[in-house]
Coordinates of C-alpha atoms in Angstrom, one line a residue:
X1 CA 108.9 102.2 129.1
X2 CA 109.3 105.4 128.8
X3 CA 111.5 107.5 126.2
X4 CA 112.5 111.2 126.4
X5 CA 110.7 112.3 123.1
X6 CA 112.9 115.7 122.3
X7 CA 116.1 114.3 123.5
X8 CA 115.7 111.1 121.3
X9 CA 113.9 112.2 118.3
X10 CA 115.0 115.7 117.6
X11 CA 114.7 114.9 114.0
X12 CA 110.9 114.3 114.4
X13 CA 108.9 116.8 112.8
X14 CA 106.6 118.9 114.9
X15 CA 103.6 117.7 113.3
X16 CA 102.3 114.8 111.7
X17 CA 99.6 114.3 109.3
X18 CA 96.4 113.7 111.0
X19 CA 94.7 110.2 110.8
X20 CA 91.2 110.1 109.8
X21 CA 88.4 110.4 112.2
X22 CA 88.1 107.5 114.7
X23 CA 85.6 104.8 114.7
X24 CA 84.4 102.1 117.7
X25 CA 83.8 98.6 116.9
X26 CA 80.9 99.2 118.8
X27 CA 77.8 101.7 118.3
X28 CA 77.2 102.6 121.8
X29 CA 79.6 105.3 123.5
X30 CA 81.7 108.2 122.3
X31 CA 84.5 107.7 120.1
X32 CA 88.0 107.5 121.0
X33 CA 90.1 109.9 121.4
X34 CA 93.6 108.4 121.2
X35 CA 92.7 105.5 118.8
X36 CA 91.2 104.7 115.7
X37 CA 89.1 101.1 116.0
X38 CA 87.3 99.1 113.2
X39 CA 87.0 96.0 111.5
X40 CA 89.2 95.1 108.8
X41 CA 89.2 92.0 105.7
X42 CA 86.8 90.8 103.3
X43 CA 84.7 89.4 106.0
X44 CA 85.1 92.2 108.7
X45 CA 87.0 89.3 110.7
X46 CA 90.1 91.6 111.6
X47 CA 89.9 93.9 114.6
X48 CA 92.2 97.0 114.0
X49 CA 93.5 99.5 116.9
X50 CA 95.7 102.4 115.3
X51 CA 97.3 104.3 118.0
X52 CA 96.3 108.2 117.0
X53 CA 98.2 110.6 119.2
X54 CA 100.2 111.6 116.3
X55 CA 101.8 115.2 118.2
X56 CA 103.3 112.9 120.8
X57 CA 104.5 110.0 118.2
X58 CA 101.9 107.7 119.7
X59 CA 103.5 108.2 123.3
X60 CA 101.6 105.8 125.8
X61 CA 99.9 108.0 128.1
X62 CA 97.2 106.4 130.7
X63 CA 94.1 107.3 128.5
X64 CA 95.4 105.7 125.7
X65 CA 96.4 102.5 127.5
X66 CA 93.0 102.5 128.8
X67 CA 91.1 102.7 125.8
X68 CA 93.3 100.3 123.9
X69 CA 92.3 97.7 126.8
X70 CA 88.5 98.7 126.1
X71 CA 89.1 97.7 122.3
X72 CA 91.0 94.9 123.1
X73 CA 88.2 93.6 125.1
X74 CA 85.6 94.6 122.7
X75 CA 87.4 92.5 119.9
X76 CA 87.9 89.7 122.3
X77 CA 84.1 89.5 123.0
X78 CA 83.0 89.7 119.1
X79 CA 82.7 86.5 117.8
X80 CA 83.2 87.8 114.4
X81 CA 86.7 88.7 115.0
X82 CA 89.2 86.1 114.5
X83 CA 92.3 88.1 115.0
X84 CA 93.6 91.7 116.2
X85 CA 96.1 94.2 114.7
X86 CA 97.8 96.7 116.7
X87 CA 99.4 99.7 114.6
X88 CA 100.6 103.2 114.9
X89 CA 101.7 105.7 112.1
X90 CA 104.0 105.6 109.8
X91 CA 106.2 108.0 111.7
X92 CA 105.8 105.9 115.1
X93 CA 104.4 102.6 116.1
X94 CA 104.7 104.3 119.8
X95 CA 107.8 106.2 120.7
X96 CA 107.2 105.2 124.5
X97 CA 105.5 105.9 127.6
X98 CA 104.4 109.7 128.4
X99 CA 107.3 111.0 130.6
X100 CA 105.3 114.2 131.4
X101 CA 102.6 111.9 133.2
X102 CA 105.2 109.4 135.2
X103 CA 108.6 111.9 136.0
X104 CA 107.1 113.2 139.2
X105 CA 105.7 109.7 140.8
X106 CA 107.5 108.6 144.0
X107 CA 108.4 105.0 144.6
X108 CA 105.5 104.7 147.4
X109 CA 103.1 106.1 144.3
X110 CA 104.6 103.1 141.7
X111 CA 104.7 100.3 144.3
X112 CA 101.5 101.0 145.9
X113 CA 99.3 101.2 142.8
X114 CA 101.2 98.7 141.1
X115 CA 102.2 101.3 138.2
X116 CA 101.9 100.1 134.8
X117 CA 100.2 96.9 135.7
X118 CA 97.5 97.5 133.3
X119 CA 99.7 97.7 130.4
X120 CA 99.5 93.9 130.6
X121 CA 96.2 93.5 128.9
X122 CA 97.7 92.6 125.5
X123 CA 98.9 89.3 127.0
X124 CA 96.1 88.3 128.5
X125 CA 93.7 88.4 125.0
X126 CA 93.1 85.2 123.9
X127 CA 92.6 85.9 120.0
X128 CA 96.0 86.3 118.3
X129 CA 97.4 89.6 118.4
X130 CA 99.7 91.3 115.3
X131 CA 101.9 94.3 115.7
X132 CA 102.5 96.2 112.6
X133 CA 105.5 98.3 113.2
X134 CA 106.3 101.5 111.2
X135 CA 108.6 103.6 112.4
X136 CA 110.0 103.9 116.2
X137 CA 109.1 101.2 118.7
X138 CA 110.9 102.7 121.6
X139 CA 110.7 102.1 125.5
X140 CA 106.7 101.2 125.9
X141 CA 106.0 101.1 122.4
X142 CA 109.0 98.0 121.9
X143 CA 107.4 96.4 125.2
X144 CA 103.9 96.6 123.6
X145 CA 104.9 95.0 120.4
X146 CA 106.6 92.2 121.9
X147 CA 103.3 91.7 123.9
X148 CA 101.9 91.0 120.8
X149 CA 102.0 87.2 119.4
X150 CA 103.3 88.3 115.9
X151 CA 105.4 91.4 115.0
X152 CA 105.7 92.7 111.3
X153 CA 108.0 95.4 110.7
X154 CA 108.1 98.1 108.0
X155 CA 111.7 98.8 106.5
X156 CA 112.3 101.8 108.4
X157 CA 111.0 100.5 111.6
X158 CA 113.4 101.1 114.9
X159 CA 113.0 99.1 118.0
X160 CA 115.0 100.1 121.3
X161 CA 114.7 100.1 125.0
X162 CA 116.2 103.3 126.0
X163 CA 114.9 103.8 129.5
X164 CA 118.7 103.6 130.8
X165 CA 119.2 107.3 129.3
X166 CA 116.4 108.3 131.6
X167 CA 117.7 106.7 134.9
X168 CA 115.8 104.0 134.8
X169 CA 114.8 100.6 133.6
X170 CA 112.1 99.0 131.2
X171 CA 109.0 98.4 133.4
X172 CA 106.5 96.5 131.3
X173 CA 108.5 93.5 130.5
X174 CA 111.3 94.9 128.4
X175 CA 114.3 93.1 130.2
X176 CA 112.2 89.8 130.0
X177 CA 110.5 89.6 126.8
X178 CA 113.4 90.9 125.0
X179 CA 116.2 88.5 126.0
X180 CA 113.6 85.8 125.5
X181 CA 113.2 87.2 121.7
X182 CA 117.0 88.1 120.8
X183 CA 119.2 86.5 123.6
X184 CA 121.0 87.9 126.3
X185 CA 124.0 89.5 124.6
X186 CA 122.0 91.9 122.2
X187 CA 119.2 92.3 124.9
X188 CA 121.6 93.4 127.6
X189 CA 123.5 95.8 125.2
X190 CA 120.2 97.3 124.1
X191 CA 118.9 97.8 127.7
X192 CA 122.3 98.8 129.0
X193 CA 123.2 101.5 126.3
X194 CA 119.8 102.5 124.9
X195 CA 120.9 101.7 121.6
X196 CA 118.1 101.1 118.9
X197 CA 118.6 98.2 116.3
X198 CA 116.8 98.5 112.7
X199 CA 114.0 96.3 111.4
X200 CA 116.5 94.2 109.7
X201 CA 118.7 93.6 112.6
X202 CA 115.5 92.9 114.5
X203 CA 114.2 90.4 112.2
X204 CA 118.1 88.7 112.1
X205 CA 117.9 88.2 115.8
X206 CA 114.0 86.8 115.8
X207 CA 112.4 89.9 117.3
X208 CA 110.4 90.4 114.1
X209 CA 109.2 87.7 111.5
X210 CA 108.3 89.6 108.7
X211 CA 109.8 93.1 107.1
X212 CA 107.7 94.8 104.4
X213 CA 107.8 98.3 103.0
X214 CA 105.9 101.0 105.0
X215 CA 103.3 101.5 102.5
X216 CA 102.2 97.7 102.5
X217 CA 102.8 96.7 105.9
X218 CA 99.2 97.3 107.2
X219 CA 97.9 95.5 104.5
X220 CA 99.9 92.4 105.2
X221 CA 99.3 92.6 108.6
X222 CA 95.8 92.5 108.2
X223 CA 96.0 89.8 105.5
X224 CA 97.7 87.7 107.8
X225 CA 95.3 88.2 110.5
X226 CA 92.8 87.1 107.8
X227 CA 94.6 83.8 107.6
X228 CA 94.3 83.3 111.2
X229 CA 90.7 84.2 111.3
X230 CA 89.8 81.8 108.8
X231 CA 91.1 78.9 110.6
X232 CA 88.9 77.7 113.8
X233 CA 88.9 80.2 116.4
X234 CA 88.6 77.6 119.0
X235 CA 91.4 75.8 117.8
X236 CA 93.7 78.9 117.1
X237 CA 93.1 79.9 120.9
X238 CA 94.5 76.6 122.0
X239 CA 97.6 76.6 119.2
X240 CA 98.2 80.2 121.0
X241 CA 98.4 78.7 124.4
X242 CA 100.5 76.0 123.5
X243 CA 103.0 78.1 121.9
X244 CA 102.9 80.6 124.4
X245 CA 103.8 77.6 127.4
X246 CA 107.2 77.5 125.9
X247 CA 107.9 80.8 127.3
X248 CA 106.6 79.5 130.9
X249 CA 107.4 75.9 131.2
X250 CA 110.3 73.5 130.8
X251 CA 110.5 71.5 127.7
X252 CA 109.1 68.5 129.5
X253 CA 106.1 70.2 130.9
X254 CA 105.7 72.2 127.7
X255 CA 105.4 68.9 125.6
X256 CA 102.9 67.4 128.2
X257 CA 100.9 70.7 127.8
X258 CA 100.9 70.5 123.9
X259 CA 99.5 66.7 124.2
X260 CA 96.6 67.7 126.3
X261 CA 95.8 70.7 124.3
X262 CA 96.4 68.2 121.2
X263 CA 93.9 65.7 122.6
X264 CA 91.4 68.2 123.3
X265 CA 90.9 69.3 119.8
X266 CA 89.4 65.8 119.5
X267 CA 86.3 66.6 121.6
X268 CA 85.6 69.7 118.9
X269 CA 83.5 69.8 115.6
X270 CA 86.2 71.7 113.9
X271 CA 88.3 69.0 114.4
X272 CA 86.1 66.2 112.6
X273 CA 85.3 69.2 109.9
X274 CA 89.1 70.0 109.3
X275 CA 90.1 66.3 109.0
X276 CA 86.9 65.0 106.9
X277 CA 87.5 68.1 104.3
X278 CA 91.2 67.0 104.2
X279 CA 90.0 63.5 103.2
X280 CA 87.1 64.5 100.9
X281 CA 89.7 67.3 99.1
X282 CA 87.1 70.1 99.9
X283 CA 87.7 73.3 102.2
X284 CA 86.7 73.3 105.7
X285 CA 84.0 75.0 106.9
X286 CA 84.9 75.8 110.8
X287 CA 81.8 76.5 113.1
X288 CA 84.3 77.4 115.8
X289 CA 82.8 74.5 118.0

């Protein structure tokens, strides 16, 4: 959720290098204020959303989250895009929520408006989403990364849920997703102390799948996105749904869901093409049908 930037990140420089001018995936409308959004990959089939609030270490203000939701929706509707990458700068993926926006809120305002509910957009996107995390992923930044399907980390990445230091707790899934990812003991320690873990510790705990040098991280995340986008987009959506059921259902219920989705693939043209290509020893030409 929220992170006290001055208290926790005093070592951060006052200014960070500006990212290049933002671009939208669609030609209509004004450019984003807090994002760089474009298509990447040799086939332009990977959507890239780069958080671009460098002076605030990509703190997740309301307008940034709303813009991110718009970008996600645009990529979700784009038939050319098969995977999405969310990243920040080399210094910070996202250092937390914007404390200045929330510190004066009352219980009535938070409860009545279901505060932070719109942060969950990432979890409703049906296309695979990869988080490329360099630098700080704290509070809401860590929660955002955990909403993604895959997390790649740079060597200097740091993950944490320091809300307890502000007299509150994570409010965008931190206590739930972190516990499922790393287990109760480590999650409890991180949430109760506000301590951070390194990229290597995050990988050992199962929070991160791969670690790369800082300068190579984004390219590797895009490369992963290209691999995913090269498969059947229709069947990829089914595969993502099947894996996600493991966090929502019992084992027996999850296996039943997997079996139904597996059987469903046999109604698709891509299953016929994929298996025919294997038998004929050629590359499959998926049409997403």
